[in-house]
Every structure is written in C-alpha cells, then in structure tokens.
CSV table of C-alpha atoms and ligand atoms in Angstrom, one decimal:
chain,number,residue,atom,x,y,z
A,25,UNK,CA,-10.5,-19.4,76.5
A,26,UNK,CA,-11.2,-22.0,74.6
A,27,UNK,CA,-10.1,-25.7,76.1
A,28,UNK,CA,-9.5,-29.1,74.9
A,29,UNK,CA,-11.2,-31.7,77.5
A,30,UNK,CA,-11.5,-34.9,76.0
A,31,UNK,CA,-10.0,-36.6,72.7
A,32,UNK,CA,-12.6,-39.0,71.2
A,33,UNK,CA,-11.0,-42.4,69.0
A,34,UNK,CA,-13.6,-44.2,67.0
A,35,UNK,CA,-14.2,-46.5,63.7
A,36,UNK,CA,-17.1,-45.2,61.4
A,37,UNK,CA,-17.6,-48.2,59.2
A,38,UNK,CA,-20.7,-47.3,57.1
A,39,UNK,CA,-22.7,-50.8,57.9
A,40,UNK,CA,-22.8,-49.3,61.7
A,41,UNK,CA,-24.8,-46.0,60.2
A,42,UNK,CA,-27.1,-48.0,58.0
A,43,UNK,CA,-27.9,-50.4,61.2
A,44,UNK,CA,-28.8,-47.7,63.5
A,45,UNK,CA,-31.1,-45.9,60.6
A,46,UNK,CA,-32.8,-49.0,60.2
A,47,UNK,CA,-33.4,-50.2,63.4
A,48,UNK,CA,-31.6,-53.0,63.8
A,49,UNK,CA,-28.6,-51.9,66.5
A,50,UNK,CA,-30.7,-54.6,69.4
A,51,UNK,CA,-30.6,-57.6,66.4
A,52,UNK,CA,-27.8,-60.4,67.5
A,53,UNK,CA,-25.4,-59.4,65.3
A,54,UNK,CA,-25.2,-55.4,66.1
A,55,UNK,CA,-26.1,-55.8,70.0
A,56,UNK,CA,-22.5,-56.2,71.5
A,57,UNK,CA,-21.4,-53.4,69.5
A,58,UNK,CA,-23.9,-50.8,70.2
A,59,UNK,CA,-23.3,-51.5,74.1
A,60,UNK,CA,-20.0,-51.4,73.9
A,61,UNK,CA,-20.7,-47.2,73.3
A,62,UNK,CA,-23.6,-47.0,75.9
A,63,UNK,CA,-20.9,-45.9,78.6
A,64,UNK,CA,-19.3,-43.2,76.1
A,65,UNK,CA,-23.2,-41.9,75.1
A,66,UNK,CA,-23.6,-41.1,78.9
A,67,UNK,CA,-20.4,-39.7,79.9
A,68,UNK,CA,-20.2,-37.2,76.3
A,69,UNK,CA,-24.1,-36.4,77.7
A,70,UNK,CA,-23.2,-35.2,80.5
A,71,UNK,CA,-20.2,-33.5,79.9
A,72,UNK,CA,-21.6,-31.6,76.9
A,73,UNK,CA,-18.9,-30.7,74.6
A,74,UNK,CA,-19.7,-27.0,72.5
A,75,UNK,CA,-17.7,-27.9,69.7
A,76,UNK,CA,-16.2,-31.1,68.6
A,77,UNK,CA,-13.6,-31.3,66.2
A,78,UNK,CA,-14.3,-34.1,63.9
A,79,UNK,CA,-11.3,-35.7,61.7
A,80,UNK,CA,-12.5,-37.8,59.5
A,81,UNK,CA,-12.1,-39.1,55.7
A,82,UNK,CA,-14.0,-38.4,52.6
A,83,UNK,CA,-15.1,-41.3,50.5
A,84,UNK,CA,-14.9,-39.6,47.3
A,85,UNK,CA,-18.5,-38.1,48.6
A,86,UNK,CA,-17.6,-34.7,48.7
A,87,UNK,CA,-14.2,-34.7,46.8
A,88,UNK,CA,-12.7,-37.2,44.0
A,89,UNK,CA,-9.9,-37.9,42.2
A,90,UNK,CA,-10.5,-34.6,41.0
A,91,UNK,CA,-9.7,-32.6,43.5
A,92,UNK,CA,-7.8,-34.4,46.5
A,93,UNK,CA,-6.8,-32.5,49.8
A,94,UNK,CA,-4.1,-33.9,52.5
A,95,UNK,CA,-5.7,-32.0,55.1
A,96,UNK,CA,-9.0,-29.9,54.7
A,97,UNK,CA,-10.9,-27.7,57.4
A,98,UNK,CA,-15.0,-26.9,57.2
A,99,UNK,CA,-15.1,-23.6,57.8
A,100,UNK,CA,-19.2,-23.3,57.1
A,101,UNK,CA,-22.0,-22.9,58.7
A,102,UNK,CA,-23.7,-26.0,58.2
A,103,UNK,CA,-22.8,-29.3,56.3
A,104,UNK,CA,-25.2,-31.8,54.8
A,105,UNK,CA,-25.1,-35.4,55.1
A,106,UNK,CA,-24.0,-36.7,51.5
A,107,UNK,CA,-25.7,-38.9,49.6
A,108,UNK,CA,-23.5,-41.9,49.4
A,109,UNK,CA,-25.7,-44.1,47.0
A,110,UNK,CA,-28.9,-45.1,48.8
A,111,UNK,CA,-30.2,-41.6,49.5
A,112,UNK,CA,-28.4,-38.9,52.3
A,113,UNK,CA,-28.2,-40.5,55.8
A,114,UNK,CA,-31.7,-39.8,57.7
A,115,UNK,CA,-29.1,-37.6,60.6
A,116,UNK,CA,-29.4,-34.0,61.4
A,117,UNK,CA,-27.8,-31.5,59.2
A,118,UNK,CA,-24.1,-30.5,60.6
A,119,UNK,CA,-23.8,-26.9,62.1
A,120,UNK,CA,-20.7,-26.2,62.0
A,121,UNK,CA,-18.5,-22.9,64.1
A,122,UNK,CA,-16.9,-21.0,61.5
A,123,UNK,CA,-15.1,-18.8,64.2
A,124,UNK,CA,-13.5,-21.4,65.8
A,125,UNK,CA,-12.7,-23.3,62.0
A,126,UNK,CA,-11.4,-19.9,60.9
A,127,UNK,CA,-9.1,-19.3,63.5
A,128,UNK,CA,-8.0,-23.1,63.6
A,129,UNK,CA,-7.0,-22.1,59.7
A,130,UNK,CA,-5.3,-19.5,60.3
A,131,UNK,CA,-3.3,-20.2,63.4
A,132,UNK,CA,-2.1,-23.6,61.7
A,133,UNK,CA,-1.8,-22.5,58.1
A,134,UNK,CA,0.8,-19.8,59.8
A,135,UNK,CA,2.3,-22.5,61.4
A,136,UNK,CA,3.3,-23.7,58.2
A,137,UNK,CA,1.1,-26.3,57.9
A,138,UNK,CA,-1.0,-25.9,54.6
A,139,UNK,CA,-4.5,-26.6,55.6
A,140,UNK,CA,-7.6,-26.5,52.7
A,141,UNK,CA,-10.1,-24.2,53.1
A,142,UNK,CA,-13.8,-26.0,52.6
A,143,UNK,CA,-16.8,-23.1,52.5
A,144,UNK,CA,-19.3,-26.3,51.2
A,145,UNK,CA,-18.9,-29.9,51.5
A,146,UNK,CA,-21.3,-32.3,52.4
A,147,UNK,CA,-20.0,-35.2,54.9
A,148,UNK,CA,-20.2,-38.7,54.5
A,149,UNK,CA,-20.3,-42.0,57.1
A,150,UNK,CA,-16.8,-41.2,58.2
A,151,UNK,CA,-18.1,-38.4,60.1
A,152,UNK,CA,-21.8,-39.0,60.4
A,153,UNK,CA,-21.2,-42.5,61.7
A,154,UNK,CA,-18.8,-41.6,64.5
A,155,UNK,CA,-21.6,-38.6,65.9
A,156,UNK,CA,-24.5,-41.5,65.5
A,157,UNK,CA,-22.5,-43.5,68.1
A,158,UNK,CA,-21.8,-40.7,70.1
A,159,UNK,CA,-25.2,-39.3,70.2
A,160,UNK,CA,-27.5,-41.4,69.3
A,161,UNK,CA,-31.0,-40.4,67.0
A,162,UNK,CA,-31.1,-37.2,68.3
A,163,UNK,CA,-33.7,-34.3,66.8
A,164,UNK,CA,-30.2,-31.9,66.1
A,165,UNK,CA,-26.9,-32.6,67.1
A,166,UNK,CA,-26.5,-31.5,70.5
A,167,UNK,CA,-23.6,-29.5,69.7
A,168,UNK,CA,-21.7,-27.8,66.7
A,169,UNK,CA,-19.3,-29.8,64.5
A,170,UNK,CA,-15.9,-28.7,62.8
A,171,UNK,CA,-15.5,-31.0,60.1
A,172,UNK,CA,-11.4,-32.1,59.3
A,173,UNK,CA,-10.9,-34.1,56.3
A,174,UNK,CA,-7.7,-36.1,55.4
A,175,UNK,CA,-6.6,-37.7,52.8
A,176,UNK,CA,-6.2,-41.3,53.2
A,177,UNK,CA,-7.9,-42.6,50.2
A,178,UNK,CA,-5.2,-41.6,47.3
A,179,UNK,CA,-1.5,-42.9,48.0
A,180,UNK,CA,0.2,-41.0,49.3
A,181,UNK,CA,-1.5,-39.8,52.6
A,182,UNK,CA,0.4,-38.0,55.5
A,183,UNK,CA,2.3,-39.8,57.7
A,184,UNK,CA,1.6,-41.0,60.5
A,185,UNK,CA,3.8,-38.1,62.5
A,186,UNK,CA,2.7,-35.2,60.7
A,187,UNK,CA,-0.6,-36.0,61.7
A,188,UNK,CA,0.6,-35.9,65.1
A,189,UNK,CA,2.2,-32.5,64.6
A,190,UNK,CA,-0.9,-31.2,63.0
A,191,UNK,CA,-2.4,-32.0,66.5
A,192,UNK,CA,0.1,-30.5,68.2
A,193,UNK,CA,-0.7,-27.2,66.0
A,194,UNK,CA,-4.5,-27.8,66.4
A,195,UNK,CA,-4.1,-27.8,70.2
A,196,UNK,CA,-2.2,-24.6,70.1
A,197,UNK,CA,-4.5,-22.6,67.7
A,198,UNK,CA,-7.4,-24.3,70.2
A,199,UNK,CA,-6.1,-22.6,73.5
A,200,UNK,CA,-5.6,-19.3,71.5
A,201,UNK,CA,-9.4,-18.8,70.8
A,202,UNK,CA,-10.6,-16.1,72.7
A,203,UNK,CA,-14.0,-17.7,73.5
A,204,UNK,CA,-15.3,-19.8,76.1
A,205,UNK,CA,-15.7,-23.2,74.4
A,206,UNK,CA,-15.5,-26.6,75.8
A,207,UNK,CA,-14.1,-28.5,72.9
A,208,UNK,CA,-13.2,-32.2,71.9
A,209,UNK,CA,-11.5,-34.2,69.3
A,210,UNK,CA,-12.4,-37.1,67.2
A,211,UNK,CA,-10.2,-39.1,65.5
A,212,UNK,CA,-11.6,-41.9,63.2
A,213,UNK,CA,-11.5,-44.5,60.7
A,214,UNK,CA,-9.6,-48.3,61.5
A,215,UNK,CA,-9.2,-50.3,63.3
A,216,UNK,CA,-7.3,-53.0,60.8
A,217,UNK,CA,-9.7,-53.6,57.8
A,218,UNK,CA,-9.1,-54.4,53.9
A,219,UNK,CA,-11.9,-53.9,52.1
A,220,UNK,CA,-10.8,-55.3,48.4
A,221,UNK,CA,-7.9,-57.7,46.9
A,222,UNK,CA,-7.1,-61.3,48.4
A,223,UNK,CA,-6.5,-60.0,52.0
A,224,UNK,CA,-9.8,-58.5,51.8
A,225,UNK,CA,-11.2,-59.0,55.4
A,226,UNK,CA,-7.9,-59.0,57.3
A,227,UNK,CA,-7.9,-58.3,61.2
A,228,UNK,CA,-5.4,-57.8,63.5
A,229,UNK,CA,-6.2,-57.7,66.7
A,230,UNK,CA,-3.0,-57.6,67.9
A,231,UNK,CA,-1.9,-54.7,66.4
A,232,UNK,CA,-4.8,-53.0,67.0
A,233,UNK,CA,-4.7,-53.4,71.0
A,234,UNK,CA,-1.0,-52.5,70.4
A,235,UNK,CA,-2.0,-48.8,68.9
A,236,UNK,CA,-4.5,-48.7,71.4
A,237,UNK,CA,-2.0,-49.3,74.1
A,238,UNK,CA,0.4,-46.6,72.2
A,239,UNK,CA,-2.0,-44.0,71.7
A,240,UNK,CA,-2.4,-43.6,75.3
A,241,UNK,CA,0.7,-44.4,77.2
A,242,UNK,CA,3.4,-43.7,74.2
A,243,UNK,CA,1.9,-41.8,71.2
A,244,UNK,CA,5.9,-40.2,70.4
A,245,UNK,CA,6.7,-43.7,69.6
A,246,UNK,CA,3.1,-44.8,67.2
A,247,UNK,CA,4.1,-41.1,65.5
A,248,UNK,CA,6.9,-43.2,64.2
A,249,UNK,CA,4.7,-46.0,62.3
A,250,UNK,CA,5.3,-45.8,58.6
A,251,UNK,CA,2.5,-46.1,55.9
A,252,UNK,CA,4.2,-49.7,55.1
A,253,UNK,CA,3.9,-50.8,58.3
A,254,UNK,CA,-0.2,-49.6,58.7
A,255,UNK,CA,-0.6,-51.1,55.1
A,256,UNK,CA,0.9,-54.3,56.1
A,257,UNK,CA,-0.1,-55.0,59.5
A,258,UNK,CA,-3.8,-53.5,59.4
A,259,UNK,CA,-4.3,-53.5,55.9
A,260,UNK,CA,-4.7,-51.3,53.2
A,261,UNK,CA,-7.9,-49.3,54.2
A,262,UNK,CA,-5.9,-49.7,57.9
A,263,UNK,CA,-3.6,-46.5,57.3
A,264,UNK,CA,-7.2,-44.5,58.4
A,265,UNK,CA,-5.6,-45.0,61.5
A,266,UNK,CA,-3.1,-42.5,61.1
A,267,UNK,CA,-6.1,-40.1,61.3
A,268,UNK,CA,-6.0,-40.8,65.4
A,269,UNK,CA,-2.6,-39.3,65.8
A,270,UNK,CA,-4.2,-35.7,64.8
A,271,UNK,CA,-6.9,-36.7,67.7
A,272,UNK,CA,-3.8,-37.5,70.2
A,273,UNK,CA,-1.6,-34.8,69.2
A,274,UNK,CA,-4.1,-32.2,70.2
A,275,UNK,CA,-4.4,-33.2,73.8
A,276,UNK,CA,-1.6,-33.1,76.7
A,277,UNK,CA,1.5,-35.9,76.8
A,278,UNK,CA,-0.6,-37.5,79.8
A,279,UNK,CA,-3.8,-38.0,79.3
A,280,UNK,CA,-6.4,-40.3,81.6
A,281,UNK,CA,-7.9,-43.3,79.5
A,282,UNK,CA,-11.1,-43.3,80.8
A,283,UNK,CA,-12.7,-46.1,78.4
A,284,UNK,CA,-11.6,-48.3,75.7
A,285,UNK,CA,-13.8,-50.7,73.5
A,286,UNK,CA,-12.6,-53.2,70.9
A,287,UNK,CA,-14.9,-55.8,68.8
A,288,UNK,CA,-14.5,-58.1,65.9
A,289,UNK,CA,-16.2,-57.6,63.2
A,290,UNK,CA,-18.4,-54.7,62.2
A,291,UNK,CA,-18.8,-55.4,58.5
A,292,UNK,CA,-14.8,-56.3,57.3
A,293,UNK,CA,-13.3,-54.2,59.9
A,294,UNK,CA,-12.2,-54.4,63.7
A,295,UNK,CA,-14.1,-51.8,65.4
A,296,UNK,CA,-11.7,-49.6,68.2
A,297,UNK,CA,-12.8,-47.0,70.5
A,298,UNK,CA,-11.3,-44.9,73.2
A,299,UNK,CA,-11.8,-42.3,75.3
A,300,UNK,CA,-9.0,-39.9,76.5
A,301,UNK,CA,-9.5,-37.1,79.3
A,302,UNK,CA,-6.8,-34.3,79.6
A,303,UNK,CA,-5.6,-33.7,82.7
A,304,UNK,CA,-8.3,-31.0,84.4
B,409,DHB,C1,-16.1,-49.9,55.3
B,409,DHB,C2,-15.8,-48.6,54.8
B,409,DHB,C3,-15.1,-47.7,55.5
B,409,DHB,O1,-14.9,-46.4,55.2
B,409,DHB,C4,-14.5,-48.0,56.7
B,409,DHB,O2,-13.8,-47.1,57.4
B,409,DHB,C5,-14.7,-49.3,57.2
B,409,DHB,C6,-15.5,-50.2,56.5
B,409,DHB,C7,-16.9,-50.8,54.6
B,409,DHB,O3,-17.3,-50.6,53.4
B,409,DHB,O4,-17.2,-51.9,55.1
B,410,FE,FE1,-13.4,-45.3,56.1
C-alpha cells in the first residue's frame, strides 16, 4: 500500500529560487538561510520519498482571474516550470504520477470535497522553490511530483479547517492506493509576509513560532484560525499559511518533529520550515 512517511512545511518566496539559479545561496545575505535546510537535504536524501505531494499556490502563472480554483489536483504526466517574467526557472521539468493524482481525485471528490481536475498546467516558484530547497540543482528531480494548487490569491480562499479536512481526505485516499509508494507532503507558502499596501513588509515572529508550535503539538486547535486572524496577524499574503493545514491533516494526530527552521527575512517574508515524521 501506499504510505504517508513524512509531512514537509516550507516558504517558497521567489527571491530564494532566483538566488540559488544564480549562484548566490554562499553570499552574506542568503548563507544562514540555505544552511538552515542542509539538515532536511540530507535526511529527504536518504529517505527517498517516490512521490511527494506538493501543495502549493499559483501566482496567476498558470491560472488568472479568469479561471480561479479553491483546490486543484495535477493529474499529468509532466509539468513545466512557468515562465513567471524573466524566462522559465533553469529546474527540471516536473513528472508527475497520474495514478496516484487520479485516485487522490477520485477518492476525495467522492468524499465530497470538489477537487479540480488539471491535465496541463505549468508550475510556478510556489512549487519549484520549495523542491530547489529540498533537493538542491539536481540533473531531474529525484522523485515524481503531484502538484496541489489552492487558491489563496482571490478572497475568498478556504479556511483554515477545511484545509485540514482536505488532509484528512488526502490521507485516506493515500492509504487506499493499491501500490507500494513511499509518499510525503508539502505544505507551503508563509510565514507572515505583506507584500503591498502600508504594512507591506510586516513580520511576526511571534505568531509564526506560535503556528509552528500548533502545527505540531495541537493542529485541532490552528484548524480553528479564521482568514481575519491570518490576514491581521501575518498579513495579507500571510493566509498562504492555511495551505500547511492540508500538509498536517494528511499525517497521524502525533507526529515526531524532527526539525524546525525559522529566519528573518527572505525578501519581505519570514521564512518557516518544519519537518514532521509519522509515527513508523
Ligand atoms: C514573495 C512572493 C511569494 O509568493 C511569497 O510566498 C513570498 C514572497 C515576494 O514576492 O517576495
Ligand atoms: Fe507565495
């Protein structure tokens, strides 16, 4: 059967992406955050996930106001990196597991939650970024990539605990897959971070270590956050958070935090990071 190991937590500001493709992760300024994932690169090296679920957003890359889906699943075969302004990011193409993406929309859809079907759909720095810091420069990803956008860019986005439920669904339709597959979860976007108006900049440190303390030890009671609360104590770009709570939901009530990494500032933003084991 398929199995859940590890849940993943992790920012994916854009500047990160653009200073690892240009070289610049040893300068002064990028150092302390690219060593605060050197633990997380070795330990996701060795344990060699086969699939990893990636929830992410879309930066009006491969949707728009056009077209805007609370919760969309890549069900292809491979994704490309989008071109975001300055040319695609110089990472591997995606390959995605349309067996395990199909079955994840179906066993959720029937659970009533109403998931998007995406057969194209090239993937921006809210997914590329987080894999980068994962995996470094590598010649291909080292392993395939289910892509799971939400919509946190156009009010209104889903709460905070229908996220978590849509874990909760995810783990189930996970554990049902007939197949041998070691799998993990990402959840990303955050920490705090404004990125326009006259709070642009805002951090919160607090709050952050808060949700990072919640996610582990008490993630019935950060289900509970309301989008006023995200948008006024993390700011407005802040409510990505909401995005971990899918990540959390699909593993066990007691999970092993095996690492966590916080650091001011990547760009506007606070970066987070964690690293959640499920019981073996
Ligand atoms: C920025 C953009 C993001 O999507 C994000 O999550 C964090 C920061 C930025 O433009 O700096
Ligand atoms: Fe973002």
């Amino acid at each position: 059967m398929a199995r859940i190991v590890a849940g993943v937590g992790c920012s994916h500001v854009p500047a990160i992406g653009a200073a690892i493709d240009l070289g610049k992760t040893g300068d002064p300024y990028w150092q302390p955050l690219f060593k605060g994932f050197e633990f997380s690169r070795q330990w996701i090296a060795a344990e060699r996930p086969d699939v990893v679920i990636l929830v992410y957003n879309d930066h009006a890359s491969a949707f728009s106001l056009e077209l805007i889906p609370t919760f969309a699943i890549g069900c292809a075969a491979q994704f490309q990196p989008a071109d975001e302004g300055w040319g695609p990011r110089p990472v591997p193409v995606v390959e995605g597991h349309p067996g395990l993406a199909w079955h994840i929309a179906q066993s959720t859809i029937l659970d009533e939650f109403d998931m998007t079907i995406v057969n194209k759909m090239d993937v921006d720095h809210g997914l590329t970024v987080p894999l980068s810091l994962m995996f470094g420069q590598p010649a291909a990803w080292p392993c395939k990539v289910i892509p799971l956008a939400v919509n946190v860019v156009q009010y209104p986005p889903p709460t905070g605990n229908r996220c978590y439920q849509l874990g909760h669904a995810i783990r189930k339709a996970v554990a049902s897959f007939d197949r041998d597959l070691k799998v993990m979860i990402f959840g990303t976007g955050g920490m705090s971070h404004q990125l326009q108006g006259p709070r642009a900049g805002l951090i919160n440190s607090e709050f952050d270590r808060r949700f990072l303390d919640q996610l582990s030890a008490d993630p019935d009671g950060l289900a509970r956050i309301q989008h006023i609360e995200y948008v006024r104590e993390a700011g407005s770009e802040g409510i990505e958070l909401v995005m971990w709570l899918i990540m959390r939901g699909a593993l066990e009530e007691q999970v092993r935090e095996l690492y966590r990494f916080y650091h001011v500032p990547a760009s506007n933003t606070a970066v987070g990071h964690i690293i959640l084991e499920n019981p073996r």
